[in-house]
Backbone as XML, in Angstrom:
<?xml version="1.0"?>
<chain id="A" units="angstrom">
  <residue number="1" name="MET">
    <atom name="N" x="-17.765" y="-0.456" z="11.927"/>
    <atom name="CA" x="-16.377" y="-0.548" z="11.511"/>
    <atom name="C" x="-15.609" y="0.604" z="12.137"/>
  </residue>
  <residue number="2" name="ASP">
    <atom name="N" x="-14.526" y="0.302" z="12.842"/>
    <atom name="CA" x="-13.668" y="1.305" z="13.452"/>
    <atom name="C" x="-12.828" y="1.972" z="12.373"/>
  </residue>
  <residue number="3" name="ARG">
    <atom name="N" x="-12.811" y="3.290" z="12.340"/>
    <atom name="CA" x="-12.030" y="4.044" z="11.359"/>
    <atom name="C" x="-10.894" y="4.757" z="12.085"/>
  </residue>
  <residue number="4" name="GLY">
    <atom name="N" x="-10.230" y="4.066" z="13.012"/>
    <atom name="CA" x="-9.186" y="4.641" z="13.847"/>
    <atom name="C" x="-7.949" y="5.108" z="13.108"/>
  </residue>
  <residue number="5" name="LEU">
    <atom name="N" x="-7.792" y="4.711" z="11.850"/>
    <atom name="CA" x="-6.627" y="5.134" z="11.080"/>
    <atom name="C" x="-6.977" y="6.223" z="10.064"/>
  </residue>
  <residue number="6" name="GLU">
    <atom name="N" x="-8.161" y="6.787" z="10.189"/>
    <atom name="CA" x="-8.609" y="7.846" z="9.278"/>
    <atom name="C" x="-7.580" y="8.980" z="9.279"/>
  </residue>
  <residue number="7" name="GLY">
    <atom name="N" x="-7.210" y="9.413" z="8.073"/>
    <atom name="CA" x="-6.245" y="10.500" z="7.934"/>
    <atom name="C" x="-4.791" y="10.075" z="8.015"/>
  </residue>
  <residue number="8" name="LYS">
    <atom name="N" x="-4.541" y="8.805" z="8.234"/>
    <atom name="CA" x="-3.179" y="8.277" z="8.312"/>
    <atom name="C" x="-2.781" y="7.653" z="6.982"/>
  </residue>
  <residue number="9" name="VAL">
    <atom name="N" x="-1.478" y="7.520" z="6.776"/>
    <atom name="CA" x="-0.940" y="6.856" z="5.587"/>
    <atom name="C" x="-0.115" y="5.676" z="6.055"/>
  </residue>
  <residue number="10" name="ALA">
    <atom name="N" x="-0.337" y="4.519" z="5.438"/>
    <atom name="CA" x="0.410" y="3.312" z="5.788"/>
    <atom name="C" x="1.125" y="2.781" z="4.554"/>
  </residue>
  <residue number="11" name="ILE">
    <atom name="N" x="2.413" y="2.505" z="4.705"/>
    <atom name="CA" x="3.178" y="1.823" z="3.662"/>
    <atom name="C" x="3.231" y="0.358" z="4.070"/>
  </residue>
  <residue number="12" name="ILE">
    <atom name="N" x="2.654" y="-0.497" z="3.249"/>
    <atom name="CA" x="2.622" y="-1.933" z="3.541"/>
    <atom name="C" x="3.547" y="-2.635" z="2.558"/>
  </residue>
  <residue number="13" name="THR">
    <atom name="N" x="4.640" y="-3.200" z="3.059"/>
    <atom name="CA" x="5.574" y="-3.923" z="2.202"/>
    <atom name="C" x="5.114" y="-5.370" z="2.052"/>
  </residue>
  <residue number="14" name="GLY">
    <atom name="N" x="5.461" y="-5.964" z="0.936"/>
    <atom name="CA" x="5.039" y="-7.340" z="0.676"/>
    <atom name="C" x="3.536" y="-7.455" z="0.548"/>
  </residue>
  <residue number="15" name="ALA">
    <atom name="N" x="2.893" y="-6.396" z="0.047"/>
    <atom name="CA" x="1.433" y="-6.324" z="0.052"/>
    <atom name="C" x="0.772" y="-6.898" z="-1.194"/>
  </residue>
  <residue number="16" name="GLY">
    <atom name="N" x="1.538" y="-7.526" z="-2.072"/>
    <atom name="CA" x="0.956" y="-8.088" z="-3.283"/>
    <atom name="C" x="0.200" y="-9.380" z="-3.060"/>
  </residue>
  <residue number="17" name="THR">
    <atom name="N" x="0.529" y="-10.098" z="-2.006"/>
    <atom name="CA" x="-0.110" y="-11.381" z="-1.725"/>
    <atom name="C" x="-0.074" y="-11.664" z="-0.223"/>
  </residue>
  <residue number="18" name="GLY">
    <atom name="N" x="-0.798" y="-12.670" z="0.178"/>
    <atom name="CA" x="-0.703" y="-13.229" z="1.524"/>
    <atom name="C" x="-0.988" y="-12.264" z="2.655"/>
  </residue>
  <residue number="19" name="ILE">
    <atom name="N" x="-0.169" y="-12.352" z="3.695"/>
    <atom name="CA" x="-0.367" y="-11.554" z="4.897"/>
    <atom name="C" x="-0.268" y="-10.064" z="4.590"/>
  </residue>
  <residue number="20" name="GLY">
    <atom name="N" x="0.681" y="-9.669" z="3.758"/>
    <atom name="CA" x="0.821" y="-8.261" z="3.396"/>
    <atom name="C" x="-0.426" y="-7.720" z="2.731"/>
  </residue>
  <residue number="21" name="GLU">
    <atom name="N" x="-1.000" y="-8.504" z="1.834"/>
    <atom name="CA" x="-2.239" y="-8.102" z="1.175"/>
    <atom name="C" x="-3.371" y="-7.944" z="2.193"/>
  </residue>
  <residue number="22" name="ALA">
    <atom name="N" x="-3.477" y="-8.900" z="3.101"/>
    <atom name="CA" x="-4.528" y="-8.843" z="4.123"/>
    <atom name="C" x="-4.348" y="-7.616" z="5.016"/>
  </residue>
  <residue number="23" name="ILE">
    <atom name="N" x="-3.115" y="-7.296" z="5.360"/>
    <atom name="CA" x="-2.846" y="-6.116" z="6.185"/>
    <atom name="C" x="-3.233" y="-4.848" z="5.428"/>
  </residue>
  <residue number="24" name="ALA">
    <atom name="N" x="-2.907" y="-4.774" z="4.143"/>
    <atom name="CA" x="-3.267" y="-3.603" z="3.337"/>
    <atom name="C" x="-4.777" y="-3.397" z="3.331"/>
  </residue>
  <residue number="25" name="HIS">
    <atom name="N" x="-5.532" y="-4.471" z="3.154"/>
    <atom name="CA" x="-6.993" y="-4.374" z="3.171"/>
    <atom name="C" x="-7.501" y="-3.942" z="4.548"/>
  </residue>
  <residue number="26" name="LYS">
    <atom name="N" x="-6.946" y="-4.502" z="5.597"/>
    <atom name="CA" x="-7.375" y="-4.168" z="6.958"/>
    <atom name="C" x="-7.097" y="-2.701" z="7.281"/>
  </residue>
  <residue number="27" name="PHE">
    <atom name="N" x="-5.895" y="-2.215" z="6.941"/>
    <atom name="CA" x="-5.571" y="-0.817" z="7.201"/>
    <atom name="C" x="-6.504" y="0.104" z="6.420"/>
  </residue>
  <residue number="28" name="ALA">
    <atom name="N" x="-6.790" y="-0.253" z="5.174"/>
    <atom name="CA" x="-7.712" y="0.556" z="4.369"/>
    <atom name="C" x="-9.107" y="0.564" z="4.993"/>
  </residue>
  <residue number="29" name="LYS">
    <atom name="N" x="-9.563" y="-0.582" z="5.480"/>
    <atom name="CA" x="-10.871" y="-0.649" z="6.142"/>
    <atom name="C" x="-10.905" y="0.217" z="7.393"/>
  </residue>
  <residue number="30" name="GLU">
    <atom name="N" x="-9.742" y="0.366" z="8.027"/>
    <atom name="CA" x="-9.641" y="1.190" z="9.233"/>
    <atom name="C" x="-9.509" y="2.673" z="8.902"/>
  </residue>
  <residue number="31" name="GLY">
    <atom name="N" x="-9.455" y="3.008" z="7.596"/>
    <atom name="CA" x="-9.451" y="4.402" z="7.188"/>
    <atom name="C" x="-8.141" y="4.939" z="6.665"/>
  </residue>
  <residue number="32" name="ALA">
    <atom name="N" x="-7.083" y="4.156" z="6.706"/>
    <atom name="CA" x="-5.781" y="4.630" z="6.232"/>
    <atom name="C" x="-5.735" y="4.680" z="4.710"/>
  </residue>
  <residue number="33" name="SER">
    <atom name="N" x="-4.968" y="5.623" z="4.196"/>
    <atom name="CA" x="-4.589" y="5.600" z="2.785"/>
    <atom name="C" x="-3.374" y="4.677" z="2.719"/>
  </residue>
  <residue number="34" name="VAL">
    <atom name="N" x="-3.369" y="3.766" z="1.767"/>
    <atom name="CA" x="-2.383" y="2.691" z="1.767"/>
    <atom name="C" x="-1.470" y="2.760" z="0.545"/>
  </residue>
  <residue number="35" name="VAL">
    <atom name="N" x="-0.166" y="2.659" z="0.799"/>
    <atom name="CA" x="0.810" y="2.458" z="-0.263"/>
    <atom name="C" x="1.085" y="0.955" z="-0.298"/>
  </residue>
  <residue number="36" name="VAL">
    <atom name="N" x="0.687" y="0.327" z="-1.375"/>
    <atom name="CA" x="0.838" y="-1.117" z="-1.551"/>
    <atom name="C" x="2.179" y="-1.362" z="-2.228"/>
  </residue>
  <residue number="37" name="ASN">
    <atom name="N" x="3.120" y="-1.902" z="-1.472"/>
    <atom name="CA" x="4.466" y="-2.154" z="-1.996"/>
    <atom name="C" x="4.677" y="-3.636" z="-2.230"/>
  </residue>
  <residue number="38" name="GLY">
    <atom name="N" x="5.378" y="-3.921" z="-3.315"/>
    <atom name="CA" x="5.774" y="-5.285" z="-3.625"/>
    <atom name="C" x="6.838" y="-5.254" z="-4.700"/>
  </residue>
  <residue number="39" name="LEU">
    <atom name="N" x="7.317" y="-6.413" z="-5.040"/>
    <atom name="CA" x="8.319" y="-6.517" z="-6.095"/>
    <atom name="C" x="7.666" y="-6.317" z="-7.454"/>
  </residue>
  <residue number="40" name="ILE">
    <atom name="N" x="8.478" y="-6.119" z="-8.460"/>
    <atom name="CA" x="8.007" y="-5.797" z="-9.811"/>
    <atom name="C" x="6.955" y="-6.793" z="-10.304"/>
  </residue>
  <residue number="41" name="ASP">
    <atom name="N" x="7.152" y="-8.076" z="-10.066"/>
    <atom name="CA" x="6.235" y="-9.104" z="-10.580"/>
    <atom name="C" x="5.049" y="-9.394" z="-9.667"/>
  </residue>
  <residue number="42" name="ASP">
    <atom name="N" x="4.994" y="-8.752" z="-8.502"/>
    <atom name="CA" x="3.881" y="-8.986" z="-7.582"/>
    <atom name="C" x="2.608" y="-8.308" z="-8.097"/>
  </residue>
  <residue number="43" name="PRO">
    <atom name="N" x="1.461" y="-8.871" z="-7.788"/>
    <atom name="CA" x="0.190" y="-8.303" z="-8.280"/>
    <atom name="C" x="-0.306" y="-7.119" z="-7.444"/>
  </residue>
  <residue number="44" name="ILE">
    <atom name="N" x="0.566" y="-6.136" z="-7.225"/>
    <atom name="CA" x="0.192" y="-5.016" z="-6.365"/>
    <atom name="C" x="-0.906" y="-4.142" z="-6.974"/>
  </residue>
  <residue number="45" name="GLU">
    <atom name="N" x="-0.938" y="-4.030" z="-8.286"/>
    <atom name="CA" x="-1.996" y="-3.238" z="-8.928"/>
    <atom name="C" x="-3.359" y="-3.868" z="-8.679"/>
  </residue>
  <residue number="46" name="ASP">
    <atom name="N" x="-3.428" y="-5.191" z="-8.638"/>
    <atom name="CA" x="-4.693" y="-5.873" z="-8.336"/>
    <atom name="C" x="-5.165" y="-5.533" z="-6.926"/>
  </residue>
  <residue number="47" name="VAL">
    <atom name="N" x="-4.224" y="-5.501" z="-5.987"/>
    <atom name="CA" x="-4.565" y="-5.160" z="-4.599"/>
    <atom name="C" x="-5.050" y="-3.712" z="-4.524"/>
  </residue>
  <residue number="48" name="VAL">
    <atom name="N" x="-4.338" y="-2.813" z="-5.194"/>
    <atom name="CA" x="-4.742" y="-1.399" z="-5.217"/>
    <atom name="C" x="-6.144" y="-1.252" z="-5.799"/>
  </residue>
  <residue number="49" name="ASN">
    <atom name="N" x="-6.397" y="-1.896" z="-6.916"/>
    <atom name="CA" x="-7.720" y="-1.803" z="-7.545"/>
    <atom name="C" x="-8.822" y="-2.339" z="-6.641"/>
  </residue>
  <residue number="50" name="SER">
    <atom name="N" x="-8.538" y="-3.420" z="-5.947"/>
    <atom name="CA" x="-9.514" y="-3.992" z="-5.023"/>
    <atom name="C" x="-9.810" y="-3.027" z="-3.880"/>
  </residue>
  <residue number="51" name="ILE">
    <atom name="N" x="-8.768" y="-2.444" z="-3.315"/>
    <atom name="CA" x="-8.964" y="-1.487" z="-2.222"/>
    <atom name="C" x="-9.748" y="-0.278" z="-2.710"/>
  </residue>
  <residue number="52" name="LYS">
    <atom name="N" x="-9.366" y="0.261" z="-3.853"/>
    <atom name="CA" x="-10.062" y="1.436" z="-4.385"/>
    <atom name="C" x="-11.531" y="1.137" z="-4.670"/>
  </residue>
  <residue number="53" name="HIS">
    <atom name="N" x="-11.807" y="-0.036" z="-5.189"/>
    <atom name="CA" x="-13.175" y="-0.390" z="-5.569"/>
    <atom name="C" x="-14.061" y="-0.639" z="-4.356"/>
  </residue>
  <residue number="54" name="TYR">
    <atom name="N" x="-13.546" y="-1.326" z="-3.355"/>
    <atom name="CA" x="-14.375" y="-1.774" z="-2.245"/>
    <atom name="C" x="-14.203" y="-0.978" z="-0.955"/>
  </residue>
  <residue number="55" name="ILE">
    <atom name="N" x="-13.029" y="-0.355" z="-0.774"/>
    <atom name="CA" x="-12.741" y="0.142" z="0.565"/>
    <atom name="C" x="-12.364" y="1.618" z="0.608"/>
  </residue>
  <residue number="56" name="GLY">
    <atom name="N" x="-11.274" y="1.987" z="-0.066"/>
    <atom name="CA" x="-10.777" y="3.340" z="0.133"/>
    <atom name="C" x="-9.646" y="3.723" z="-0.795"/>
  </residue>
  <residue number="57" name="LYS">
    <atom name="N" x="-8.650" y="4.388" z="-0.235"/>
    <atom name="CA" x="-7.559" y="4.960" z="-1.013"/>
    <atom name="C" x="-6.328" y="4.076" z="-0.991"/>
  </residue>
  <residue number="58" name="ALA">
    <atom name="N" x="-5.717" y="3.903" z="-2.181"/>
    <atom name="CA" x="-4.498" y="3.110" z="-2.275"/>
    <atom name="C" x="-3.730" y="3.484" z="-3.533"/>
  </residue>
  <residue number="59" name="ILE">
    <atom name="N" x="-2.411" y="3.375" z="-3.447"/>
    <atom name="CA" x="-1.532" y="3.524" z="-4.604"/>
    <atom name="C" x="-0.501" y="2.409" z="-4.541"/>
  </residue>
  <residue number="60" name="ALA">
    <atom name="N" x="0.131" y="2.148" z="-5.659"/>
    <atom name="CA" x="1.130" y="1.082" z="-5.740"/>
    <atom name="C" x="2.529" y="1.674" z="-5.833"/>
  </residue>
  <residue number="61" name="TYR">
    <atom name="N" x="3.483" y="0.952" z="-5.252"/>
    <atom name="CA" x="4.898" y="1.243" z="-5.474"/>
    <atom name="C" x="5.607" y="-0.096" z="-5.650"/>
  </residue>
  <residue number="62" name="ALA">
    <atom name="N" x="6.137" y="-0.323" z="-6.852"/>
    <atom name="CA" x="6.853" y="-1.561" z="-7.142"/>
    <atom name="C" x="8.343" y="-1.327" z="-6.965"/>
  </residue>
  <residue number="63" name="GLY">
    <atom name="N" x="8.941" y="-2.074" z="-6.073"/>
    <atom name="CA" x="10.375" y="-1.973" z="-5.849"/>
    <atom name="C" x="10.770" y="-2.697" z="-4.579"/>
  </residue>
  <residue number="64" name="ASP">
    <atom name="N" x="12.017" y="-3.093" z="-4.513"/>
    <atom name="CA" x="12.571" y="-3.827" z="-3.373"/>
    <atom name="C" x="13.037" y="-2.829" z="-2.323"/>
  </residue>
  <residue number="65" name="VAL">
    <atom name="N" x="12.234" y="-2.607" z="-1.283"/>
    <atom name="CA" x="12.552" y="-1.601" z="-0.277"/>
    <atom name="C" x="13.693" y="-2.008" z="0.655"/>
  </residue>
  <residue number="66" name="SER">
    <atom name="N" x="14.289" y="-3.177" z="0.436"/>
    <atom name="CA" x="15.519" y="-3.495" z="1.159"/>
    <atom name="C" x="16.703" y="-2.743" z="0.545"/>
  </residue>
  <residue number="67" name="GLN">
    <atom name="N" x="16.473" y="-2.155" z="-0.628"/>
    <atom name="CA" x="17.468" y="-1.295" z="-1.275"/>
    <atom name="C" x="17.122" y="0.157" z="-0.952"/>
  </residue>
  <residue number="68" name="GLU">
    <atom name="N" x="18.109" y="0.918" z="-0.513"/>
    <atom name="CA" x="17.881" y="2.288" z="-0.049"/>
    <atom name="C" x="17.161" y="3.147" z="-1.086"/>
  </residue>
  <residue number="69" name="PHE">
    <atom name="N" x="17.551" y="3.040" z="-2.343"/>
    <atom name="CA" x="16.925" y="3.823" z="-3.409"/>
    <atom name="C" x="15.413" y="3.605" z="-3.433"/>
  </residue>
  <residue number="70" name="HIS">
    <atom name="N" x="15.000" y="2.346" z="-3.412"/>
    <atom name="CA" x="13.574" y="2.032" z="-3.472"/>
    <atom name="C" x="12.859" y="2.411" z="-2.174"/>
  </residue>
  <residue number="71" name="ALA">
    <atom name="N" x="13.525" y="2.236" z="-1.053"/>
    <atom name="CA" x="12.917" y="2.624" z="0.218"/>
    <atom name="C" x="12.617" y="4.120" z="0.238"/>
  </residue>
  <residue number="72" name="GLN">
    <atom name="N" x="13.584" y="4.919" z="-0.187"/>
    <atom name="CA" x="13.396" y="6.372" z="-0.233"/>
    <atom name="C" x="12.295" y="6.757" z="-1.231"/>
  </residue>
  <residue number="73" name="ASN">
    <atom name="N" x="12.300" y="6.120" z="-2.385"/>
    <atom name="CA" x="11.276" y="6.431" z="-3.398"/>
    <atom name="C" x="9.883" y="6.018" z="-2.939"/>
  </residue>
  <residue number="74" name="CYS">
    <atom name="N" x="9.788" y="4.918" z="-2.228"/>
    <atom name="CA" x="8.495" y="4.469" z="-1.722"/>
    <atom name="C" x="7.941" y="5.493" z="-0.739"/>
  </residue>
  <residue number="75" name="VAL">
    <atom name="N" x="8.781" y="5.965" z="0.168"/>
    <atom name="CA" x="8.350" y="6.978" z="1.140"/>
    <atom name="C" x="7.977" y="8.263" z="0.417"/>
  </residue>
  <residue number="76" name="GLN">
    <atom name="N" x="8.763" y="8.658" z="-0.574"/>
    <atom name="CA" x="8.460" y="9.875" z="-1.324"/>
    <atom name="C" x="7.153" y="9.746" z="-2.089"/>
  </residue>
  <residue number="77" name="THR">
    <atom name="N" x="6.876" y="8.559" z="-2.600"/>
    <atom name="CA" x="5.600" y="8.307" z="-3.275"/>
    <atom name="C" x="4.446" y="8.526" z="-2.305"/>
  </residue>
  <residue number="78" name="ALA">
    <atom name="N" x="4.600" y="8.046" z="-1.087"/>
    <atom name="CA" x="3.562" y="8.234" z="-0.072"/>
    <atom name="C" x="3.381" y="9.716" z="0.242"/>
  </residue>
  <residue number="79" name="ILE">
    <atom name="N" x="4.466" y="10.435" z="0.366"/>
    <atom name="CA" x="4.396" y="11.868" z="0.683"/>
    <atom name="C" x="3.727" y="12.621" z="-0.460"/>
  </residue>
  <residue number="80" name="ASN">
    <atom name="N" x="4.106" y="12.318" z="-1.681"/>
    <atom name="CA" x="3.551" y="13.019" z="-2.844"/>
    <atom name="C" x="2.069" y="12.746" z="-3.025"/>
  </residue>
  <residue number="81" name="ALA">
    <atom name="N" x="1.655" y="11.549" z="-2.695"/>
    <atom name="CA" x="0.249" y="11.172" z="-2.898"/>
    <atom name="C" x="-0.615" y="11.739" z="-1.795"/>
  </residue>
</chain>
């Protein structure tokens, strides 16, 4: 397994389901710490738990990053973590 993203942080938007979820898992497998972003009702905590259990590091940020407030907070969450 290539760990080319070791030491990197990736913010994955729309990561609660589908392609976003798959990308979050792939980045984590590659060694990145992942911020799993999705809307309030998205199952982002499930994705985070799966990554933590099987692969690596992940945290959740629930919010619509098309809004500046949430975009800034999502980035700040990544920096703080």
